[in-house]
Amino acid sequence: MKKILAGGLALAAALLASAAHAQPAKPTVVLVHGAFADSSSWNGVATILQRDGYTVVAAPNPLRGVRADADVVVDVVKSINGPVVLVGHSYGGLVISEAAEGLSNVKGLVYVAAFAPDAGETALGLTGKFPGSTLGSALAPPVKLMAGGNDLYILQARFHDQFAADVPAAQAQLMAAGQRPVAEAALSEVSTQPAWKTVPSWFIYGDMDKNIPPVAMGFMAERAKSRQTVVVKGASHVVMVSHAPEVAGLIERAAAVQ
C-alpha cells in the first residue's frame, strides 16, 4: 500500500512538473504612459489583461527627461521576477526604448501610438520629419518652472479634438483636466542606443492621430522590423483608451511569443 501511495505521489508530482513546463508563467506587462496623460489612460487595457491572467504594472513616468524617466522604468522592471513586456504610449515609446536596452528580462516592446527613436533622434525631430501633426498650435502657453525650464500642456479647449477625438466629450474633458505636463526639454532630448534593435517589437496606432503623424509611426514600425503593425481606422492619439480591446490583443500576442 505504501509503495502504491508513494508511486501515486511521484506520478502526481511528475504531472504537475510537466504541466508547469508546458505552460510557462505569463510575462508581466509594464505599461508606460506618455505626455499629457497619466496611468489611468491604461485602465481599459489593464482590465482586459488582468481578466486574461496577466500581472499588470502601470509604471510611473515623471515626464522630466528621456534618460531620467527611463531610469524610473528600469528600477520597476528590475524589481520584477520573470519576463516582462514593456508597453509605451506616445512619449513613453522613447522611454521604453531607452529603458529596455540591456535588461535581459524584457522579451518584447509594444509601441502604442508611440515614438521608436533611433540613436540621436528626438520626439520633436520625429514629429516634424513628416507632415501631419497639429500639436504645436494646440499647446497652452508654457508654464515656467522655478527650477528652470518649462512645462507643456495641451489647451483644455483643444484637448478633445487634438488628443482624443474618438473619446466621448465628457471623458475627454476629464482627461484634459488631469493631463500630466511634459518638460519641454524632454521633447528635444536625444535618444541613445534603442532597444528595438535587439528586442522584438509590435506597433499599433490610429490613422487619425493628430499628435504624431501616422506616416511617421509607419516609418518607425517598418524601420524596427515590427512583428505586427496594427493601424486602427478612425482612431485618435489615445488609441488605448478608445480601442482598448485591439491594444490589449496586440499586447497579448506579443506576450505569447517565446
PDB file of N, CA and C in Angstrom, residues 49-136:
ATOM      1  N   LEU A  49      -6.270  42.774 -19.692  1.00  0.00           N
ATOM      2  CA  LEU A  49      -5.089  41.951 -19.429  1.00  0.00           C
ATOM      3  C   LEU A  49      -5.220  41.207 -18.097  1.00  0.00           C
ATOM      4  N   GLN A  50      -5.709  41.888 -17.077  1.00  0.00           N
ATOM      5  CA  GLN A  50      -5.888  41.232 -15.778  1.00  0.00           C
ATOM      6  C   GLN A  50      -6.938  40.130 -15.864  1.00  0.00           C
ATOM      7  N   ARG A  51      -7.996  40.390 -16.578  1.00  0.00           N
ATOM      8  CA  ARG A  51      -9.030  39.350 -16.770  1.00  0.00           C
ATOM      9  C   ARG A  51      -8.437  38.114 -17.425  1.00  0.00           C
ATOM     10  N   ASP A  52      -7.470  38.320 -18.310  1.00  0.00           N
ATOM     11  CA  ASP A  52      -6.867  37.209 -19.048  1.00  0.00           C
ATOM     12  C   ASP A  52      -5.660  36.617 -18.340  1.00  0.00           C
ATOM     13  N   GLY A  53      -5.454  36.990 -17.082  1.00  0.00           N
ATOM     14  CA  GLY A  53      -4.448  36.328 -16.266  1.00  0.00           C
ATOM     15  C   GLY A  53      -3.080  36.961 -16.237  1.00  0.00           C
ATOM     16  N   TYR A  54      -2.946  38.173 -16.740  1.00  0.00           N
ATOM     17  CA  TYR A  54      -1.652  38.846 -16.730  1.00  0.00           C
ATOM     18  C   TYR A  54      -1.496  39.723 -15.492  1.00  0.00           C
ATOM     19  N   THR A  55      -0.293  39.743 -14.957  1.00  0.00           N
ATOM     20  CA  THR A  55       0.054  40.739 -13.943  1.00  0.00           C
ATOM     21  C   THR A  55       0.402  42.025 -14.672  1.00  0.00           C
ATOM     22  N   VAL A  56      -0.190  43.125 -14.236  1.00  0.00           N
ATOM     23  CA  VAL A  56      -0.007  44.417 -14.916  1.00  0.00           C
ATOM     24  C   VAL A  56       0.556  45.433 -13.930  1.00  0.00           C
ATOM     25  N   VAL A  57       1.549  46.173 -14.379  1.00  0.00           N
ATOM     26  CA  VAL A  57       2.114  47.278 -13.594  1.00  0.00           C
ATOM     27  C   VAL A  57       2.075  48.523 -14.471  1.00  0.00           C
ATOM     28  N   ALA A  58       1.365  49.557 -14.016  1.00  0.00           N
ATOM     29  CA  ALA A  58       1.383  50.841 -14.709  1.00  0.00           C
ATOM     30  C   ALA A  58       2.490  51.670 -14.076  1.00  0.00           C
ATOM     31  N   ALA A  59       3.624  51.690 -14.730  1.00  0.00           N
ATOM     32  CA  ALA A  59       4.810  52.329 -14.151  1.00  0.00           C
ATOM     33  C   ALA A  59       4.664  53.848 -14.139  1.00  0.00           C
ATOM     34  N   PRO A  60       5.206  54.502 -13.124  1.00  0.00           N
ATOM     35  CA  PRO A  60       5.190  55.962 -13.113  1.00  0.00           C
ATOM     36  C   PRO A  60       6.112  56.521 -14.188  1.00  0.00           C
ATOM     37  N   ASN A  61       5.687  57.557 -14.860  1.00  0.00           N
ATOM     38  CA  ASN A  61       6.519  58.228 -15.848  1.00  0.00           C
ATOM     39  C   ASN A  61       6.548  59.711 -15.493  1.00  0.00           C
ATOM     40  N   PRO A  62       7.646  60.193 -14.927  1.00  0.00           N
ATOM     41  CA  PRO A  62       7.689  61.582 -14.465  1.00  0.00           C
ATOM     42  C   PRO A  62       7.596  62.628 -15.570  1.00  0.00           C
ATOM     43  N   LEU A  63       7.926  62.240 -16.824  1.00  0.00           N
ATOM     44  CA  LEU A  63       7.865  63.164 -17.967  1.00  0.00           C
ATOM     45  C   LEU A  63       8.841  64.327 -17.801  1.00  0.00           C
ATOM     46  N   ARG A  64      10.006  64.034 -17.221  1.00  0.00           N
ATOM     47  CA  ARG A  64      11.020  65.067 -16.981  1.00  0.00           C
ATOM     48  C   ARG A  64      12.143  65.029 -18.016  1.00  0.00           C
ATOM     49  N   GLY A  65      12.449  63.844 -18.531  1.00  0.00           N
ATOM     50  CA  GLY A  65      13.535  63.701 -19.494  1.00  0.00           C
ATOM     51  C   GLY A  65      13.675  62.236 -19.862  1.00  0.00           C
ATOM     52  N   VAL A  66      14.102  61.969 -21.088  1.00  0.00           N
ATOM     53  CA  VAL A  66      14.101  60.584 -21.589  1.00  0.00           C
ATOM     54  C   VAL A  66      14.935  59.662 -20.698  1.00  0.00           C
ATOM     55  N   ARG A  67      16.166  60.041 -20.402  1.00  0.00           N
ATOM     56  CA  ARG A  67      17.027  59.160 -19.610  1.00  0.00           C
ATOM     57  C   ARG A  67      16.560  59.062 -18.168  1.00  0.00           C
ATOM     58  N   ALA A  68      16.173  60.181 -17.587  1.00  0.00           N
ATOM     59  CA  ALA A  68      15.709  60.164 -16.195  1.00  0.00           C
ATOM     60  C   ALA A  68      14.434  59.342 -16.065  1.00  0.00           C
ATOM     61  N   ASP A  69      13.521  59.481 -17.019  1.00  0.00           N
ATOM     62  CA  ASP A  69      12.277  58.714 -16.980  1.00  0.00           C
ATOM     63  C   ASP A  69      12.553  57.231 -17.219  1.00  0.00           C
ATOM     64  N   ALA A  70      13.486  56.949 -18.121  1.00  0.00           N
ATOM     65  CA  ALA A  70      13.848  55.554 -18.386  1.00  0.00           C
ATOM     66  C   ALA A  70      14.419  54.890 -17.143  1.00  0.00           C
ATOM     67  N   ASP A  71      15.198  55.632 -16.363  1.00  0.00           N
ATOM     68  CA  ASP A  71      15.784  55.063 -15.149  1.00  0.00           C
ATOM     69  C   ASP A  71      14.695  54.652 -14.151  1.00  0.00           C
ATOM     70  N   VAL A  72      13.613  55.424 -14.096  1.00  0.00           N
ATOM     71  CA  VAL A  72      12.496  55.055 -13.218  1.00  0.00           C
ATOM     72  C   VAL A  72      11.896  53.729 -13.668  1.00  0.00           C
ATOM     73  N   VAL A  73      11.726  53.563 -14.968  1.00  0.00           N
ATOM     74  CA  VAL A  73      11.159  52.322 -15.510  1.00  0.00           C
ATOM     75  C   VAL A  73      12.127  51.160 -15.309  1.00  0.00           C
ATOM     76  N   VAL A  74      13.414  51.411 -15.479  1.00  0.00           N
ATOM     77  CA  VAL A  74      14.424  50.368 -15.239  1.00  0.00           C
ATOM     78  C   VAL A  74      14.291  49.820 -13.821  1.00  0.00           C
ATOM     79  N   ASP A  75      14.150  50.698 -12.849  1.00  0.00           N
ATOM     80  CA  ASP A  75      14.017  50.252 -11.463  1.00  0.00           C
ATOM     81  C   ASP A  75      12.792  49.360 -11.287  1.00  0.00           C
ATOM     82  N   VAL A  76      11.695  49.726 -11.942  1.00  0.00           N
ATOM     83  CA  VAL A  76      10.470  48.916 -11.851  1.00  0.00           C
ATOM     84  C   VAL A  76      10.706  47.546 -12.474  1.00  0.00           C
ATOM     85  N   VAL A  77      11.273  47.512 -13.673  1.00  0.00           N
ATOM     86  CA  VAL A  77      11.469  46.242 -14.379  1.00  0.00           C
ATOM     87  C   VAL A  77      12.434  45.337 -13.621  1.00  0.00           C
ATOM     88  N   LYS A  78      13.469  45.911 -13.040  1.00  0.00           N
ATOM     89  CA  LYS A  78      14.444  45.104 -12.291  1.00  0.00           C
ATOM     90  C   LYS A  78      13.835  44.483 -11.040  1.00  0.00           C
ATOM     91  N   SER A  79      12.754  45.049 -10.556  1.00  0.00           N
ATOM     92  CA  SER A  79      12.106  44.511  -9.354  1.00  0.00           C
ATOM     93  C   SER A  79      11.184  43.343  -9.664  1.00  0.00           C
ATOM     94  N   ILE A  80      10.989  43.044 -10.937  1.00  0.00           N
ATOM     95  CA  ILE A  80      10.036  42.005 -11.365  1.00  0.00           C
ATOM     96  C   ILE A  80      10.785  40.716 -11.668  1.00  0.00           C
ATOM     97  N   ASN A  81      10.340  39.631 -11.055  1.00  0.00           N
ATOM     98  CA  ASN A  81      10.901  38.314 -11.359  1.00  0.00           C
ATOM     99  C   ASN A  81      10.202  37.746 -12.591  1.00  0.00           C
ATOM    100  N   GLY A  82      10.987  37.311 -13.552  1.00  0.00           N
ATOM    101  CA  GLY A  82      10.399  36.718 -14.736  1.00  0.00           C
ATOM    102  C   GLY A  82      10.347  37.687 -15.903  1.00  0.00           C
ATOM    103  N   PRO A  83       9.855  37.194 -17.036  1.00  0.00           N
ATOM    104  CA  PRO A  83       9.849  38.000 -18.266  1.00  0.00           C
ATOM    105  C   PRO A  83       8.880  39.172 -18.193  1.00  0.00           C
ATOM    106  N   VAL A  84       9.185  40.201 -18.972  1.00  0.00           N
ATOM    107  CA  VAL A  84       8.403  41.435 -18.997  1.00  0.00           C
ATOM    108  C   VAL A  84       8.144  41.840 -20.443  1.00  0.00           C
ATOM    109  N   VAL A  85       6.938  42.313 -20.704  1.00  0.00           N
ATOM    110  CA  VAL A  85       6.636  43.006 -21.955  1.00  0.00           C
ATOM    111  C   VAL A  85       6.450  44.471 -21.604  1.00  0.00           C
ATOM    112  N   LEU A  86       7.250  45.323 -22.225  1.00  0.00           N
ATOM    113  CA  LEU A  86       7.188  46.766 -21.975  1.00  0.00           C
ATOM    114  C   LEU A  86       6.308  47.420 -23.038  1.00  0.00           C
ATOM    115  N   VAL A  87       5.378  48.250 -22.589  1.00  0.00           N
ATOM    116  CA  VAL A  87       4.433  48.903 -23.492  1.00  0.00           C
ATOM    117  C   VAL A  87       4.512  50.404 -23.262  1.00  0.00           C
ATOM    118  N   GLY A  88       4.688  51.172 -24.331  1.00  0.00           N
ATOM    119  CA  GLY A  88       4.786  52.617 -24.194  1.00  0.00           C
ATOM    120  C   GLY A  88       3.820  53.343 -25.099  1.00  0.00           C
ATOM    121  N   HIS A  89       3.194  54.395 -24.573  1.00  0.00           N
ATOM    122  CA  HIS A  89       2.324  55.257 -25.374  1.00  0.00           C
ATOM    123  C   HIS A  89       3.021  56.583 -25.644  1.00  0.00           C
ATOM    124  N   SER A  90       3.014  57.019 -26.896  1.00  0.00           N
ATOM    125  CA  SER A  90       3.477  58.351 -27.282  1.00  0.00           C
ATOM    126  C   SER A  90       4.925  58.579 -26.833  1.00  0.00           C
ATOM    127  N   TYR A  91       5.163  59.602 -26.026  1.00  0.00           N
ATOM    128  CA  TYR A  91       6.497  59.857 -25.470  1.00  0.00           C
ATOM    129  C   TYR A  91       7.010  58.642 -24.698  1.00  0.00           C
ATOM    130  N   GLY A  92       6.111  57.842 -24.146  1.00  0.00           N
ATOM    131  CA  GLY A  92       6.512  56.630 -23.439  1.00  0.00           C
ATOM    132  C   GLY A  92       7.270  55.660 -24.310  1.00  0.00           C
ATOM    133  N   GLY A  93       7.116  55.777 -25.639  1.00  0.00           N
ATOM    134  CA  GLY A  93       7.890  54.930 -26.543  1.00  0.00           C
ATOM    135  C   GLY A  93       9.369  55.234 -26.478  1.00  0.00           C
ATOM    136  N   LEU A  94       9.719  56.528 -26.364  1.00  0.00           N
ATOM    137  CA  LEU A  94      11.126  56.879 -26.178  1.00  0.00           C
ATOM    138  C   LEU A  94      11.655  56.284 -24.883  1.00  0.00           C
ATOM    139  N   VAL A  95      10.812  56.323 -23.849  1.00  0.00           N
ATOM    140  CA  VAL A  95      11.227  55.854 -22.520  1.00  0.00           C
ATOM    141  C   VAL A  95      11.480  54.351 -22.526  1.00  0.00           C
ATOM    142  N   ILE A  96      10.568  53.565 -23.118  1.00  0.00           N
ATOM    143  CA  ILE A  96      10.776  52.114 -23.110  1.00  0.00           C
ATOM    144  C   ILE A  96      11.935  51.721 -24.016  1.00  0.00           C
ATOM    145  N   SER A  97      12.150  52.467 -25.110  1.00  0.00           N
ATOM    146  CA  SER A  97      13.289  52.181 -25.991  1.00  0.00           C
ATOM    147  C   SER A  97      14.592  52.348 -25.240  1.00  0.00           C
ATOM    148  N   GLU A  98      14.652  53.370 -24.397  1.00  0.00           N
ATOM    149  CA  GLU A  98      15.851  53.657 -23.612  1.00  0.00           C
ATOM    150  C   GLU A  98      15.987  52.679 -22.445  1.00  0.00           C
ATOM    151  N   ALA A  99      14.858  52.403 -21.788  1.00  0.00           N
ATOM    152  CA  ALA A  99      14.897  51.594 -20.565  1.00  0.00           C
ATOM    153  C   ALA A  99      15.235  50.137 -20.826  1.00  0.00           C
ATOM    154  N   ALA A 100      14.735  49.586 -21.925  1.00  0.00           N
ATOM    155  CA  ALA A 100      14.858  48.143 -22.147  1.00  0.00           C
ATOM    156  C   ALA A 100      16.255  47.707 -22.563  1.00  0.00           C
ATOM    157  N   GLU A 101      17.067  48.633 -23.039  1.00  0.00           N
ATOM    158  CA  GLU A 101      18.409  48.274 -23.502  1.00  0.00           C
ATOM    159  C   GLU A 101      19.208  47.662 -22.348  1.00  0.00           C
ATOM    160  N   GLY A 102      19.635  46.417 -22.548  1.00  0.00           N
ATOM    161  CA  GLY A 102      20.454  45.737 -21.556  1.00  0.00           C
ATOM    162  C   GLY A 102      19.687  45.010 -20.472  1.00  0.00           C
ATOM    163  N   LEU A 103      18.346  45.079 -20.482  1.00  0.00           N
ATOM    164  CA  LEU A 103      17.542  44.362 -19.477  1.00  0.00           C
ATOM    165  C   LEU A 103      17.158  42.999 -20.053  1.00  0.00           C
ATOM    166  N   SER A 104      17.739  41.946 -19.519  1.00  0.00           N
ATOM    167  CA  SER A 104      17.574  40.613 -20.110  1.00  0.00           C
ATOM    168  C   SER A 104      16.168  40.055 -19.953  1.00  0.00           C
ATOM    169  N   ASN A 105      15.385  40.575 -18.996  1.00  0.00           N
ATOM    170  CA  ASN A 105      14.042  40.005 -18.806  1.00  0.00           C
ATOM    171  C   ASN A 105      12.979  40.695 -19.651  1.00  0.00           C
ATOM    172  N   VAL A 106      13.337  41.722 -20.417  1.00  0.00           N
ATOM    173  CA  VAL A 106      12.376  42.350 -21.336  1.00  0.00           C
ATOM    174  C   VAL A 106      12.349  41.540 -22.623  1.00  0.00           C
ATOM    175  N   LYS A 107      11.198  40.910 -22.890  1.00  0.00           N
ATOM    176  CA  LYS A 107      11.060  39.994 -24.021  1.00  0.00           C
ATOM    177  C   LYS A 107      10.361  40.614 -25.216  1.00  0.00           C
ATOM    178  N   GLY A 108       9.719  41.763 -25.016  1.00  0.00           N
ATOM    179  CA  GLY A 108       9.017  42.386 -26.123  1.00  0.00           C
ATOM    180  C   GLY A 108       8.724  43.840 -25.822  1.00  0.00           C
ATOM    181  N   LEU A 109       8.614  44.636 -26.885  1.00  0.00           N
ATOM    182  CA  LEU A 109       8.279  46.053 -26.792  1.00  0.00           C
ATOM    183  C   LEU A 109       7.030  46.303 -27.626  1.00  0.00           C
ATOM    184  N   VAL A 110       6.046  46.955 -27.041  1.00  0.00           N
ATOM    185  CA  VAL A 110       4.828  47.285 -27.782  1.00  0.00           C
ATOM    186  C   VAL A 110       4.688  48.804 -27.793  1.00  0.00           C
ATOM    187  N   TYR A 111       4.634  49.353 -29.004  1.00  0.00           N
ATOM    188  CA  TYR A 111       4.540  50.800 -29.190  1.00  0.00           C
ATOM    189  C   TYR A 111       3.102  51.156 -29.540  1.00  0.00           C
ATOM    190  N   VAL A 112       2.471  51.928 -28.663  1.00  0.00           N
ATOM    191  CA  VAL A 112       1.065  52.308 -28.830  1.00  0.00           C
ATOM    192  C   VAL A 112       1.017  53.791 -29.192  1.00  0.00           C
ATOM    193  N   ALA A 113       0.796  54.078 -30.483  1.00  0.00           N
ATOM    194  CA  ALA A 113       0.847  55.467 -30.958  1.00  0.00           C
ATOM    195  C   ALA A 113       2.076  56.152 -30.378  1.00  0.00           C
ATOM    196  N   ALA A 114       3.223  55.516 -30.566  1.00  0.00           N
ATOM    197  CA  ALA A 114       4.421  55.890 -29.812  1.00  0.00           C
ATOM    198  C   ALA A 114       5.632  56.111 -30.706  1.00  0.00           C
ATOM    199  N   PHE A 115       6.577  56.842 -30.148  1.00  0.00           N
ATOM    200  CA  PHE A 115       7.866  57.043 -30.791  1.00  0.00           C
ATOM    201  C   PHE A 115       8.760  55.824 -30.581  1.00  0.00           C
ATOM    202  N   ALA A 116       9.462  55.439 -31.648  1.00  0.00           N
ATOM    203  CA  ALA A 116      10.505  54.415 -31.557  1.00  0.00           C
ATOM    204  C   ALA A 116      11.759  55.021 -32.176  1.00  0.00           C
ATOM    205  N   PRO A 117      12.497  55.817 -31.402  1.00  0.00           N
ATOM    206  CA  PRO A 117      13.606  56.594 -31.959  1.00  0.00           C
ATOM    207  C   PRO A 117      14.851  55.767 -32.211  1.00  0.00           C
ATOM    208  N   ASP A 118      15.628  56.219 -33.151  1.00  0.00           N
ATOM    209  CA  ASP A 118      16.974  55.687 -33.326  1.00  0.00           C
ATOM    210  C   ASP A 118      17.924  56.555 -32.506  1.00  0.00           C
ATOM    211  N   ALA A 119      19.154  56.113 -32.380  1.00  0.00           N
ATOM    212  CA  ALA A 119      20.143  56.884 -31.630  1.00  0.00           C
ATOM    213  C   ALA A 119      20.282  58.279 -32.238  1.00  0.00           C
ATOM    214  N   GLY A 120      20.251  59.296 -31.369  1.00  0.00           N
ATOM    215  CA  GLY A 120      20.413  60.665 -31.822  1.00  0.00           C
ATOM    216  C   GLY A 120      19.129  61.364 -32.206  1.00  0.00           C
ATOM    217  N   GLU A 121      17.998  60.649 -32.212  1.00  0.00           N
ATOM    218  CA  GLU A 121      16.730  61.258 -32.590  1.00  0.00           C
ATOM    219  C   GLU A 121      15.984  61.777 -31.363  1.00  0.00           C
ATOM    220  N   THR A 122      15.053  62.693 -31.611  1.00  0.00           N
ATOM    221  CA  THR A 122      14.255  63.288 -30.549  1.00  0.00           C
ATOM    222  C   THR A 122      12.781  63.204 -30.908  1.00  0.00           C
ATOM    223  N   ALA A 123      11.921  63.433 -29.899  1.00  0.00           N
ATOM    224  CA  ALA A 123      10.480  63.450 -30.155  1.00  0.00           C
ATOM    225  C   ALA A 123      10.126  64.569 -31.126  1.00  0.00           C
ATOM    226  N   LEU A 124      10.683  65.751 -30.924  1.00  0.00           N
ATOM    227  CA  LEU A 124      10.384  66.872 -31.814  1.00  0.00           C
ATOM    228  C   LEU A 124      10.852  66.593 -33.238  1.00  0.00           C
ATOM    229  N   GLY A 125      12.035  66.026 -33.356  1.00  0.00           N
ATOM    230  CA  GLY A 125      12.563  65.732 -34.677  1.00  0.00           C
ATOM    231  C   GLY A 125      11.725  64.723 -35.434  1.00  0.00           C
ATOM    232  N   LEU A 126      11.287  63.682 -34.741  1.00  0.00           N
ATOM    233  CA  LEU A 126      10.475  62.653 -35.390  1.00  0.00           C
ATOM    234  C   LEU A 126       9.081  63.184 -35.732  1.00  0.00           C
ATOM    235  N   THR A 127       8.528  64.041 -34.864  1.00  0.00           N
ATOM    236  CA  THR A 127       7.214  64.622 -35.148  1.00  0.00           C
ATOM    237  C   THR A 127       7.264  65.480 -36.400  1.00  0.00           C
ATOM    238  N   GLY A 128       8.348  66.239 -36.559  1.00  0.00           N
ATOM    239  CA  GLY A 128       8.468  67.124 -37.703  1.00  0.00           C
ATOM    240  C   GLY A 128       9.038  66.481 -38.949  1.00  0.00           C
ATOM    241  N   LYS A 129       9.421  65.223 -38.866  1.00  0.00           N
ATOM    242  CA  LYS A 129      10.028  64.535 -40.009  1.00  0.00           C
ATOM    243  C   LYS A 129       9.034  64.353 -41.149  1.00  0.00           C
ATOM    244  N   PHE A 130       7.753  64.231 -40.798  1.00  0.00           N
ATOM    245  CA  PHE A 130       6.688  64.074 -41.779  1.00  0.00           C
ATOM    246  C   PHE A 130       5.570  65.068 -41.455  1.00  0.00           C
ATOM    247  N   PRO A 131       4.817  65.515 -42.444  1.00  0.00           N
ATOM    248  CA  PRO A 131       3.722  66.453 -42.171  1.00  0.00           C
ATOM    249  C   PRO A 131       2.543  65.758 -41.492  1.00  0.00           C
ATOM    250  N   GLY A 132       1.744  66.556 -40.784  1.00  0.00           N
ATOM    251  CA  GLY A 132       0.506  65.999 -40.236  1.00  0.00           C
ATOM    252  C   GLY A 132       0.211  66.345 -38.792  1.00  0.00           C
ATOM    253  N   SER A 133       1.236  66.660 -37.997  1.00  0.00           N
ATOM    254  CA  SER A 133       0.989  66.972 -36.592  1.00  0.00           C
ATOM    255  C   SER A 133       0.456  68.387 -36.434  1.00  0.00           C
ATOM    256  N   THR A 134      -0.569  68.535 -35.583  1.00  0.00           N
ATOM    257  CA  THR A 134      -1.097  69.863 -35.267  1.00  0.00           C
ATOM    258  C   THR A 134      -0.915  70.173 -33.778  1.00  0.00           C
ATOM    259  N   LEU A 135      -0.039  69.427 -33.127  1.00  0.00           N
ATOM    260  CA  LEU A 135       0.136  69.586 -31.687  1.00  0.00           C
ATOM    261  C   LEU A 135       0.639  70.983 -31.312  1.00  0.00           C
ATOM    262  N   GLY A 136       1.572  71.507 -32.060  1.00  0.00           N
ATOM    263  CA  GLY A 136       2.183  72.779 -31.695  1.00  0.00           C
ATOM    264  C   GLY A 136       1.179  73.892 -31.472  1.00  0.00           C
TER     265      GLY A 136
END
